[in-house]
Amino acid sequence: MSAENEPVLTVQDGDTITFETYDCFTDQITAEDQIVEALDWNKINPATGPIFVEEAEEGDVLEVTIRSIAIGDTATLMTGPDLGVLGDVLKSTTIKRVPIKHEKLLFTDDITIPINKMIGVIGTAPKKELGSISCGVPDFHGGNMDTTAITEGTKLYLPVNVQGALLALGDCHAAMGDGEVSVCGAEVPAEVTVTVRVLKEHHIPTPYLIKDEYISMIASAKTLDEAAEMATKNMVKVVETFAELNSDEAIHLLSLAGQLRISQIVDPNKTARMELPLRYLKHLK
Ligand code: CA
Ligand code: CA
């Protein structure tokens, strides 16, 4: 993701757009016995886009409402040496292809897993001075956040760092657990329909999301500890502002009612989130 990327489409504030996305292997894997070494690793984790949102200017916030995530009937999994939490133990890379039927992943003959569709990579262009950031890396612009709450019905809020925002997304999963411990979700190509809206003079730290009845501050950093602290401190700011509490009251509230969650622990930056029911923020419109 980069300020230099040419937009593939220009849209207006309020428009609804459908992104067609490859899976994280650019659809290169079609069989479990495929030779992993033969894959083009420069094609891993692509994002579709970017789109230029006409009214979006540096300093604004882009609201992305996820209307739907349509997926096919097969997901791909991969893990192996140097990948994921078991990367120091596994001796060889394995591919698993999993059929999807009646809203379930048919993991084995007797294990099924409910689908939990989500977007792994979604972000705006980073600030110009940061150059380009790989779609594999989550950071202040969003990116590879691998957050299970980025799903149908969610409103995601991303910073606008450059004119037009330059929104791109990809790496959809049919299911993933918090942590993404193997290094991948149930990887699928998808059609993702979103509505974009530009918010001016919006002062909540990004990225964050609103889903159902809660707000969740998302943060990525070199370590999970740093990411968890950043997400929590950003939520403290939100509580101070919208519940009108001072810092010590705000952190007490989060200690009692906030849920600090792991998004993923396998990407070049780790991602955590702090979640709080919206009912505590009575001044948030
Ligand atoms: Ca990912
Ligand atoms: Ca993925």
PDB file of C-alpha atoms and ligand atoms in Angstrom:
ATOM      1  CA  MET A   1       0.000   0.000   0.000  1.00  0.00           C
ATOM      2  CA  SER A   2       1.435   3.318  -1.103  1.00  0.00           C
ATOM      3  CA  ALA A   3       0.591   6.908  -1.989  1.00  0.00           C
ATOM      4  CA  GLU A   4       2.213   6.128  -5.368  1.00  0.00           C
ATOM      5  CA  ASN A   5      -0.254   3.387  -6.347  1.00  0.00           C
ATOM      6  CA  GLU A   6      -2.485   4.349  -9.281  1.00  0.00           C
ATOM      7  CA  PRO A   7      -6.184   4.155  -8.386  1.00  0.00           C
ATOM      8  CA  VAL A   8      -8.191   1.601 -10.373  1.00  0.00           C
ATOM      9  CA  LEU A   9     -11.468   3.421  -9.723  1.00  0.00           C
ATOM     10  CA  THR A  10     -12.677   6.806  -8.482  1.00  0.00           C
ATOM     11  CA  VAL A  11     -15.787   6.904  -6.291  1.00  0.00           C
ATOM     12  CA  GLN A  12     -17.761   9.527  -4.366  1.00  0.00           C
ATOM     13  CA  ASP A  13     -18.442   9.854  -0.678  1.00  0.00           C
ATOM     14  CA  GLY A  14     -21.372   7.502   0.067  1.00  0.00           C
ATOM     15  CA  ASP A  15     -20.813   5.136  -2.873  1.00  0.00           C
ATOM     16  CA  THR A  16     -21.148   1.360  -2.580  1.00  0.00           C
ATOM     17  CA  ILE A  17     -18.485  -0.685  -4.386  1.00  0.00           C
ATOM     18  CA  THR A  18     -17.757  -4.391  -4.831  1.00  0.00           C
ATOM     19  CA  PHE A  19     -14.125  -5.549  -4.657  1.00  0.00           C
ATOM     20  CA  GLU A  20     -13.227  -8.860  -6.298  1.00  0.00           C
ATOM     21  CA  THR A  21     -10.315 -10.337  -4.379  1.00  0.00           C
ATOM     22  CA  TYR A  22      -7.913 -13.212  -4.933  1.00  0.00           C
ATOM     23  CA  ASP A  23      -7.113 -15.454  -2.005  1.00  0.00           C
ATOM     24  CA  CYS A  24      -3.816 -14.719  -0.228  1.00  0.00           C
ATOM     25  CA  PHE A  25      -1.963 -17.017  -2.652  1.00  0.00           C
ATOM     26  CA  THR A  26      -3.356 -15.115  -5.680  1.00  0.00           C
ATOM     27  CA  ASP A  27      -5.389 -18.263  -6.352  1.00  0.00           C
ATOM     28  CA  GLN A  28      -2.197 -20.182  -7.244  1.00  0.00           C
ATOM     29  CA  ILE A  29      -3.114 -23.230  -5.129  1.00  0.00           C
ATOM     30  CA  THR A  30      -5.623 -25.663  -6.549  1.00  0.00           C
ATOM     31  CA  ALA A  31      -4.482 -29.001  -5.054  1.00  0.00           C
ATOM     32  CA  GLU A  32      -3.030 -30.315  -1.769  1.00  0.00           C
ATOM     33  CA  ASP A  33      -0.089 -31.991  -3.532  1.00  0.00           C
ATOM     34  CA  GLN A  34       1.041 -28.818  -5.266  1.00  0.00           C
ATOM     35  CA  ILE A  35       4.793 -28.070  -4.985  1.00  0.00           C
ATOM     36  CA  VAL A  36       5.060 -25.206  -2.498  1.00  0.00           C
ATOM     37  CA  GLU A  37       8.494 -24.140  -3.783  1.00  0.00           C
ATOM     38  CA  ALA A  38       7.000 -23.594  -7.240  1.00  0.00           C
ATOM     39  CA  LEU A  39       4.629 -20.886  -5.997  1.00  0.00           C
ATOM     40  CA  ASP A  40       5.438 -17.289  -6.891  1.00  0.00           C
ATOM     41  CA  TRP A  41       5.967 -15.837  -3.393  1.00  0.00           C
ATOM     42  CA  ASN A  42       5.972 -12.294  -4.791  1.00  0.00           C
ATOM     43  CA  LYS A  43       2.263 -12.821  -5.284  1.00  0.00           C
ATOM     44  CA  ILE A  44       1.428 -13.573  -1.638  1.00  0.00           C
ATOM     45  CA  ASN A  45      -1.180 -11.440   0.154  1.00  0.00           C
ATOM     46  CA  PRO A  46      -2.441  -9.211  -2.673  1.00  0.00           C
ATOM     47  CA  ALA A  47      -5.039  -6.473  -2.150  1.00  0.00           C
ATOM     48  CA  THR A  48      -7.504  -5.262  -4.767  1.00  0.00           C
ATOM     49  CA  GLY A  49      -7.519  -1.551  -5.534  1.00  0.00           C
ATOM     50  CA  PRO A  50      -6.782   1.073  -4.609  1.00  0.00           C
ATOM     51  CA  ILE A  51      -9.899   3.160  -5.016  1.00  0.00           C
ATOM     52  CA  PHE A  52      -9.755   6.946  -4.889  1.00  0.00           C
ATOM     53  CA  VAL A  53     -12.538   8.534  -2.815  1.00  0.00           C
ATOM     54  CA  GLU A  54     -13.059  12.032  -4.231  1.00  0.00           C
ATOM     55  CA  GLU A  55     -13.883  13.976  -1.070  1.00  0.00           C
ATOM     56  CA  ALA A  56     -11.205  12.338   1.100  1.00  0.00           C
ATOM     57  CA  GLU A  57      -8.379  14.632   2.175  1.00  0.00           C
ATOM     58  CA  GLU A  58      -5.384  14.101   4.432  1.00  0.00           C
ATOM     59  CA  GLY A  59      -6.515  14.234   8.065  1.00  0.00           C
ATOM     60  CA  ASP A  60     -10.034  12.889   7.386  1.00  0.00           C
ATOM     61  CA  VAL A  61     -11.291   9.463   8.433  1.00  0.00           C
ATOM     62  CA  LEU A  62     -12.729   6.924   5.998  1.00  0.00           C
ATOM     63  CA  GLU A  63     -15.700   4.914   7.263  1.00  0.00           C
ATOM     64  CA  VAL A  64     -15.952   1.572   5.460  1.00  0.00           C
ATOM     65  CA  THR A  65     -19.234  -0.259   6.066  1.00  0.00           C
ATOM     66  CA  ILE A  66     -18.866  -3.923   5.145  1.00  0.00           C
ATOM     67  CA  ARG A  67     -22.151  -4.896   3.488  1.00  0.00           C
ATOM     68  CA  SER A  68     -21.317  -8.435   2.395  1.00  0.00           C
ATOM     69  CA  ILE A  69     -18.506 -10.928   1.878  1.00  0.00           C
ATOM     70  CA  ALA A  70     -19.382 -13.550  -0.744  1.00  0.00           C
ATOM     71  CA  ILE A  71     -17.100 -16.592  -0.896  1.00  0.00           C
ATOM     72  CA  GLY A  72     -16.751 -19.780  -2.931  1.00  0.00           C
ATOM     73  CA  ASP A  73     -16.897 -23.414  -1.915  1.00  0.00           C
ATOM     74  CA  THR A  74     -13.255 -24.240  -1.078  1.00  0.00           C
ATOM     75  CA  ALA A  75     -10.723 -22.744   1.329  1.00  0.00           C
ATOM     76  CA  THR A  76      -6.952 -23.226   1.352  1.00  0.00           C
ATOM     77  CA  LEU A  77      -4.749 -23.606   4.445  1.00  0.00           C
ATOM     78  CA  MET A  78      -0.962 -23.730   4.595  1.00  0.00           C
ATOM     79  CA  THR A  79       1.630 -23.965   7.330  1.00  0.00           C
ATOM     80  CA  GLY A  80       5.180 -25.224   7.751  1.00  0.00           C
ATOM     81  CA  PRO A  81       8.728 -24.438   8.909  1.00  0.00           C
ATOM     82  CA  ASP A  82       9.177 -20.785   9.980  1.00  0.00           C
ATOM     83  CA  LEU A  83       5.440 -20.163   9.635  1.00  0.00           C
ATOM     84  CA  GLY A  84       3.144 -19.545  12.586  1.00  0.00           C
ATOM     85  CA  VAL A  85       3.478 -20.699  16.186  1.00  0.00           C
ATOM     86  CA  LEU A  86       4.601 -24.232  15.280  1.00  0.00           C
ATOM     87  CA  GLY A  87       7.124 -23.007  12.714  1.00  0.00           C
ATOM     88  CA  ASP A  88      10.042 -24.203  14.885  1.00  0.00           C
ATOM     89  CA  VAL A  89       8.613 -27.735  15.090  1.00  0.00           C
ATOM     90  CA  LEU A  90       7.115 -28.536  11.690  1.00  0.00           C
ATOM     91  CA  LYS A  91       9.430 -30.333   9.244  1.00  0.00           C
ATOM     92  CA  SER A  92       7.664 -29.625   5.985  1.00  0.00           C
ATOM     93  CA  THR A  93       5.100 -27.289   4.473  1.00  0.00           C
ATOM     94  CA  THR A  94       1.612 -28.698   4.083  1.00  0.00           C
ATOM     95  CA  ILE A  95      -1.364 -27.517   2.087  1.00  0.00           C
ATOM     96  CA  LYS A  96      -4.906 -28.389   3.085  1.00  0.00           C
ATOM     97  CA  ARG A  97      -7.932 -27.754   0.873  1.00  0.00           C
ATOM     98  CA  VAL A  98     -11.193 -27.624   2.798  1.00  0.00           C
ATOM     99  CA  PRO A  99     -14.669 -27.788   1.217  1.00  0.00           C
ATOM    100  CA  ILE A 100     -17.310 -25.312   2.432  1.00  0.00           C
ATOM    101  CA  LYS A 101     -20.875 -26.556   2.575  1.00  0.00           C
ATOM    102  CA  HIS A 102     -24.003 -25.240   4.316  1.00  0.00           C
ATOM    103  CA  GLU A 103     -22.063 -22.467   6.095  1.00  0.00           C
ATOM    104  CA  LYS A 104     -19.517 -24.932   7.494  1.00  0.00           C
ATOM    105  CA  LEU A 105     -15.934 -25.888   6.711  1.00  0.00           C
ATOM    106  CA  LEU A 106     -15.667 -29.669   6.336  1.00  0.00           C
ATOM    107  CA  PHE A 107     -12.322 -29.864   8.144  1.00  0.00           C
ATOM    108  CA  THR A 108     -12.223 -33.660   8.447  1.00  0.00           C
ATOM    109  CA  ASP A 109     -14.868 -36.377   8.056  1.00  0.00           C
ATOM    110  CA  ASP A 110     -16.052 -35.723  11.607  1.00  0.00           C
ATOM    111  CA  ILE A 111     -14.940 -32.160  12.354  1.00  0.00           C
ATOM    112  CA  THR A 112     -16.845 -29.212  10.926  1.00  0.00           C
ATOM    113  CA  ILE A 113     -16.123 -25.564  11.695  1.00  0.00           C
ATOM    114  CA  PRO A 114     -18.741 -22.813  11.367  1.00  0.00           C
ATOM    115  CA  ILE A 115     -17.793 -20.161   8.829  1.00  0.00           C
ATOM    116  CA  ASN A 116     -16.839 -16.755  10.182  1.00  0.00           C
ATOM    117  CA  LYS A 117     -16.165 -14.657   7.103  1.00  0.00           C
ATOM    118  CA  MET A 118     -13.723 -11.777   7.532  1.00  0.00           C
ATOM    119  CA  ILE A 119     -11.300  -9.486   5.708  1.00  0.00           C
ATOM    120  CA  GLY A 120      -7.600  -9.998   6.549  1.00  0.00           C
ATOM    121  CA  VAL A 121      -6.077  -7.073   4.631  1.00  0.00           C
ATOM    122  CA  ILE A 122      -7.822  -3.701   4.441  1.00  0.00           C
ATOM    123  CA  GLY A 123      -6.185  -0.319   4.532  1.00  0.00           C
ATOM    124  CA  THR A 124      -5.561   3.107   3.107  1.00  0.00           C
ATOM    125  CA  ALA A 125      -2.281   4.398   1.686  1.00  0.00           C
ATOM    126  CA  PRO A 126       0.224   5.193   4.446  1.00  0.00           C
ATOM    127  CA  LYS A 127       1.618   8.705   4.839  1.00  0.00           C
ATOM    128  CA  LYS A 128       3.805   9.691   1.832  1.00  0.00           C
ATOM    129  CA  GLU A 129       7.021   9.813   3.885  1.00  0.00           C
ATOM    130  CA  LEU A 130       6.570   6.136   4.872  1.00  0.00           C
ATOM    131  CA  GLY A 131       6.853   5.061   1.236  1.00  0.00           C
ATOM    132  CA  SER A 132       5.161   1.735   0.521  1.00  0.00           C
ATOM    133  CA  ILE A 133       4.134  -0.833   3.132  1.00  0.00           C
ATOM    134  CA  SER A 134       3.758  -4.485   2.129  1.00  0.00           C
ATOM    135  CA  CYS A 135       0.218  -5.881   2.179  1.00  0.00           C
ATOM    136  CA  GLY A 136       1.614  -8.434   4.676  1.00  0.00           C
ATOM    137  CA  VAL A 137       2.214  -5.773   7.336  1.00  0.00           C
ATOM    138  CA  PRO A 138      -0.415  -4.204   9.615  1.00  0.00           C
ATOM    139  CA  ASP A 139       0.254  -0.682  10.903  1.00  0.00           C
ATOM    140  CA  PHE A 140      -1.362   2.721  11.458  1.00  0.00           C
ATOM    141  CA  HIS A 141      -2.908   2.640   7.958  1.00  0.00           C
ATOM    142  CA  GLY A 142      -4.659  -0.707   8.618  1.00  0.00           C
ATOM    143  CA  GLY A 143      -3.258  -3.369   6.296  1.00  0.00           C
ATOM    144  CA  ASN A 144      -2.858  -7.004   7.319  1.00  0.00           C
ATOM    145  CA  MET A 145      -4.735  -6.639  10.638  1.00  0.00           C
ATOM    146  CA  ASP A 146      -6.247 -10.152  10.476  1.00  0.00           C
ATOM    147  CA  THR A 147      -8.970  -9.131  12.903  1.00  0.00           C
ATOM    148  CA  THR A 148     -11.946 -11.492  13.133  1.00  0.00           C
ATOM    149  CA  ALA A 149     -14.296  -8.581  13.877  1.00  0.00           C
ATOM    150  CA  ILE A 150     -13.709  -7.084  10.388  1.00  0.00           C
ATOM    151  CA  THR A 151     -16.717  -8.888   9.015  1.00  0.00           C
ATOM    152  CA  GLU A 152     -20.190  -8.371   7.519  1.00  0.00           C
ATOM    153  CA  GLY A 153     -22.050  -5.537   9.230  1.00  0.00           C
ATOM    154  CA  THR A 154     -18.914  -3.983  10.718  1.00  0.00           C
ATOM    155  CA  LYS A 155     -18.037  -0.329  10.247  1.00  0.00           C
ATOM    156  CA  LEU A 156     -14.260   0.073  10.021  1.00  0.00           C
ATOM    157  CA  TYR A 157     -12.610   3.469  10.446  1.00  0.00           C
ATOM    158  CA  LEU A 158      -9.283   4.111   8.705  1.00  0.00           C
ATOM    159  CA  PRO A 159      -7.082   7.196   8.520  1.00  0.00           C
ATOM    160  CA  VAL A 160      -6.932   9.236   5.321  1.00  0.00           C
ATOM    161  CA  ASN A 161      -3.208   9.896   4.876  1.00  0.00           C
ATOM    162  CA  VAL A 162      -3.223  11.030   1.243  1.00  0.00           C
ATOM    163  CA  GLN A 163      -5.686  12.687  -1.126  1.00  0.00           C
ATOM    164  CA  GLY A 164      -8.380  10.163  -2.112  1.00  0.00           C
ATOM    165  CA  ALA A 165      -7.539   7.767   0.774  1.00  0.00           C
ATOM    166  CA  LEU A 166      -6.565   4.943  -1.666  1.00  0.00           C
ATOM    167  CA  LEU A 167      -8.527   2.103  -0.072  1.00  0.00           C
ATOM    168  CA  ALA A 168      -7.518  -1.472  -0.930  1.00  0.00           C
ATOM    169  CA  LEU A 169      -8.506  -4.850   0.511  1.00  0.00           C
ATOM    170  CA  GLY A 170      -7.995  -8.595   0.113  1.00  0.00           C
ATOM    171  CA  ASP A 171      -6.932 -11.731   2.016  1.00  0.00           C
ATOM    172  CA  CYS A 172     -10.450 -12.816   2.969  1.00  0.00           C
ATOM    173  CA  HIS A 173     -11.001 -15.780   5.267  1.00  0.00           C
ATOM    174  CA  ALA A 174     -13.974 -18.133   5.462  1.00  0.00           C
ATOM    175  CA  ALA A 175     -13.026 -18.626   9.132  1.00  0.00           C
ATOM    176  CA  MET A 176     -10.208 -17.710  11.466  1.00  0.00           C
ATOM    177  CA  GLY A 177      -9.690 -17.855  15.215  1.00  0.00           C
ATOM    178  CA  ASP A 178      -8.232 -14.970  17.214  1.00  0.00           C
ATOM    179  CA  GLY A 179      -4.447 -15.305  16.977  1.00  0.00           C
ATOM    180  CA  GLU A 180      -4.263 -16.895  13.512  1.00  0.00           C
ATOM    181  CA  VAL A 181      -1.724 -19.264  15.060  1.00  0.00           C
ATOM    182  CA  SER A 182      -0.880 -21.361  11.973  1.00  0.00           C
ATOM    183  CA  VAL A 183      -0.139 -18.158   9.935  1.00  0.00           C
ATOM    184  CA  CYS A 184      -3.274 -18.362   7.817  1.00  0.00           C
ATOM    185  CA  GLY A 185      -7.038 -18.438   7.981  1.00  0.00           C
ATOM    186  CA  ALA A 186      -9.344 -20.454   5.733  1.00  0.00           C
ATOM    187  CA  GLU A 187      -8.079 -18.545   2.701  1.00  0.00           C
ATOM    188  CA  VAL A 188     -10.644 -17.769   0.004  1.00  0.00           C
ATOM    189  CA  PRO A 189     -11.179 -15.496  -2.969  1.00  0.00           C
ATOM    190  CA  ALA A 190     -14.183 -13.247  -2.333  1.00  0.00           C
ATOM    191  CA  GLU A 191     -16.470 -10.479  -3.502  1.00  0.00           C
ATOM    192  CA  VAL A 192     -16.623  -7.808  -0.838  1.00  0.00           C
ATOM    193  CA  THR A 193     -19.236  -5.055  -1.021  1.00  0.00           C
ATOM    194  CA  VAL A 194     -18.590  -1.920   1.030  1.00  0.00           C
ATOM    195  CA  THR A 195     -19.957   1.597   1.381  1.00  0.00           C
ATOM    196  CA  VAL A 196     -17.421   4.383   1.910  1.00  0.00           C
ATOM    197  CA  ARG A 197     -18.081   7.613   3.742  1.00  0.00           C
ATOM    198  CA  VAL A 198     -15.676  10.476   4.469  1.00  0.00           C
ATOM    199  CA  LEU A 199     -15.724  11.911   7.986  1.00  0.00           C
ATOM    200  CA  LYS A 200     -14.316  15.409   8.509  1.00  0.00           C
ATOM    201  CA  GLU A 201     -12.976  16.610  11.871  1.00  0.00           C
ATOM    202  CA  HIS A 202     -13.153  13.176  13.438  1.00  0.00           C
ATOM    203  CA  HIS A 203     -10.897  12.800  16.440  1.00  0.00           C
ATOM    204  CA  ILE A 204     -11.001   9.131  17.473  1.00  0.00           C
ATOM    205  CA  PRO A 205      -7.625   7.358  17.036  1.00  0.00           C
ATOM    206  CA  THR A 206      -7.662   4.968  14.026  1.00  0.00           C
ATOM    207  CA  PRO A 207      -7.945   2.199  13.074  1.00  0.00           C
ATOM    208  CA  TYR A 208     -11.039   1.217  15.000  1.00  0.00           C
ATOM    209  CA  LEU A 209     -14.312  -0.551  14.313  1.00  0.00           C
ATOM    210  CA  ILE A 210     -17.896  -0.582  15.454  1.00  0.00           C
ATOM    211  CA  LYS A 211     -19.692  -3.918  15.352  1.00  0.00           C
ATOM    212  CA  ASP A 212     -23.016  -4.791  16.937  1.00  0.00           C
ATOM    213  CA  GLU A 213     -23.046  -2.943  20.259  1.00  0.00           C
ATOM    214  CA  TYR A 214     -19.347  -2.418  20.794  1.00  0.00           C
ATOM    215  CA  ILE A 215     -16.408  -0.306  19.669  1.00  0.00           C
ATOM    216  CA  SER A 216     -12.948  -1.827  19.266  1.00  0.00           C
ATOM    217  CA  MET A 217      -9.644   0.042  19.006  1.00  0.00           C
ATOM    218  CA  ILE A 218      -7.121  -1.868  16.843  1.00  0.00           C
ATOM    219  CA  ALA A 219      -3.349  -1.444  17.174  1.00  0.00           C
ATOM    220  CA  SER A 220      -0.351  -3.116  15.529  1.00  0.00           C
ATOM    221  CA  ALA A 221       3.274  -2.980  16.716  1.00  0.00           C
ATOM    222  CA  LYS A 222       6.506  -4.978  16.730  1.00  0.00           C
ATOM    223  CA  THR A 223       5.381  -6.937  19.815  1.00  0.00           C
ATOM    224  CA  LEU A 224       1.987  -8.034  21.077  1.00  0.00           C
ATOM    225  CA  ASP A 225       2.678  -6.236  24.384  1.00  0.00           C
ATOM    226  CA  GLU A 226       3.168  -2.914  22.602  1.00  0.00           C
ATOM    227  CA  ALA A 227       0.115  -3.486  20.403  1.00  0.00           C
ATOM    228  CA  ALA A 228      -2.049  -4.332  23.435  1.00  0.00           C
ATOM    229  CA  GLU A 229      -0.905  -1.226  25.316  1.00  0.00           C
ATOM    230  CA  MET A 230      -1.472   1.028  22.307  1.00  0.00           C
ATOM    231  CA  ALA A 231      -4.998  -0.320  21.761  1.00  0.00           C
ATOM    232  CA  THR A 232      -5.769   0.189  25.452  1.00  0.00           C
ATOM    233  CA  LYS A 233      -4.331   3.725  25.575  1.00  0.00           C
ATOM    234  CA  ASN A 234      -6.325   4.665  22.480  1.00  0.00           C
ATOM    235  CA  MET A 235      -9.472   3.379  24.180  1.00  0.00           C
ATOM    236  CA  VAL A 236      -8.620   5.436  27.284  1.00  0.00           C
ATOM    237  CA  LYS A 237      -8.717   8.548  25.041  1.00  0.00           C
ATOM    238  CA  VAL A 238     -12.112   7.488  23.711  1.00  0.00           C
ATOM    239  CA  VAL A 239     -13.482   6.897  27.228  1.00  0.00           C
ATOM    240  CA  GLU A 240     -12.118  10.229  28.492  1.00  0.00           C
ATOM    241  CA  THR A 241     -13.786  12.042  25.607  1.00  0.00           C
ATOM    242  CA  PHE A 242     -17.090  10.236  25.263  1.00  0.00           C
ATOM    243  CA  ALA A 243     -17.789   9.060  28.824  1.00  0.00           C
ATOM    244  CA  GLU A 244     -16.314  12.248  30.311  1.00  0.00           C
ATOM    245  CA  LEU A 245     -14.102  10.397  32.780  1.00  0.00           C
ATOM    246  CA  ASN A 246     -10.559  11.283  33.799  1.00  0.00           C
ATOM    247  CA  SER A 247      -7.639   8.944  33.037  1.00  0.00           C
ATOM    248  CA  ASP A 248      -7.697   6.908  36.247  1.00  0.00           C
ATOM    249  CA  GLU A 249     -11.468   6.419  36.030  1.00  0.00           C
ATOM    250  CA  ALA A 250     -11.128   5.495  32.351  1.00  0.00           C
ATOM    251  CA  ILE A 251      -8.536   2.795  33.002  1.00  0.00           C
ATOM    252  CA  HIS A 252     -10.622   1.463  35.914  1.00  0.00           C
ATOM    253  CA  LEU A 253     -13.603   1.202  33.568  1.00  0.00           C
ATOM    254  CA  LEU A 254     -11.518  -0.665  30.963  1.00  0.00           C
ATOM    255  CA  SER A 255     -10.160  -2.979  33.645  1.00  0.00           C
ATOM    256  CA  LEU A 256     -13.724  -3.941  34.559  1.00  0.00           C
ATOM    257  CA  ALA A 257     -15.648  -3.774  31.289  1.00  0.00           C
ATOM    258  CA  GLY A 258     -13.077  -3.721  28.453  1.00  0.00           C
ATOM    259  CA  GLN A 259     -12.035  -6.873  26.609  1.00  0.00           C
ATOM    260  CA  LEU A 260      -8.425  -6.887  25.458  1.00  0.00           C
ATOM    261  CA  ARG A 261      -8.174  -9.356  22.583  1.00  0.00           C
ATOM    262  CA  ILE A 262      -5.471 -10.762  20.345  1.00  0.00           C
ATOM    263  CA  SER A 263      -6.113 -10.273  16.635  1.00  0.00           C
ATOM    264  CA  GLN A 264      -3.016 -12.030  15.304  1.00  0.00           C
ATOM    265  CA  ILE A 265       0.455 -13.028  16.541  1.00  0.00           C
ATOM    266  CA  VAL A 266       1.984 -14.241  13.265  1.00  0.00           C
ATOM    267  CA  ASP A 267       2.502 -11.211  10.995  1.00  0.00           C
ATOM    268  CA  PRO A 268       5.598  -8.918  10.865  1.00  0.00           C
ATOM    269  CA  ASN A 269       3.726  -6.592  13.290  1.00  0.00           C
ATOM    270  CA  LYS A 270       1.370  -8.113  15.869  1.00  0.00           C
ATOM    271  CA  THR A 271      -2.191  -6.856  16.276  1.00  0.00           C
ATOM    272  CA  ALA A 272      -4.347  -6.484  19.386  1.00  0.00           C
ATOM    273  CA  ARG A 273      -7.637  -4.770  20.075  1.00  0.00           C
ATOM    274  CA  MET A 274      -9.479  -3.323  23.043  1.00  0.00           C
ATOM    275  CA  GLU A 275     -13.228  -3.731  22.923  1.00  0.00           C
ATOM    276  CA  LEU A 276     -15.844  -1.832  24.940  1.00  0.00           C
ATOM    277  CA  PRO A 277     -19.657  -1.849  24.809  1.00  0.00           C
ATOM    278  CA  LEU A 278     -20.892   1.406  23.269  1.00  0.00           C
ATOM    279  CA  ARG A 279     -23.344   1.961  26.113  1.00  0.00           C
ATOM    280  CA  TYR A 280     -20.486   3.275  28.276  1.00  0.00           C
ATOM    281  CA  LEU A 281     -19.860   6.108  25.799  1.00  0.00           C
ATOM    282  CA  LYS A 282     -23.022   8.155  26.266  1.00  0.00           C
ATOM    283  CA  HIS A 283     -21.658  11.209  24.404  1.00  0.00           C
ATOM    284  CA  LEU A 284     -20.646   9.259  21.270  1.00  0.00           C
ATOM    285  CA  LYS A 285     -23.151  10.019  18.535  1.00  0.00           C
TER     286      LYS A 285
HETATM  287 CA    CA B   1      -3.438 -12.001   6.688  1.00  0.00          CA
HETATM  288 CA    CA B   2      -4.758 -14.746   5.188  1.00  0.00          CA
END
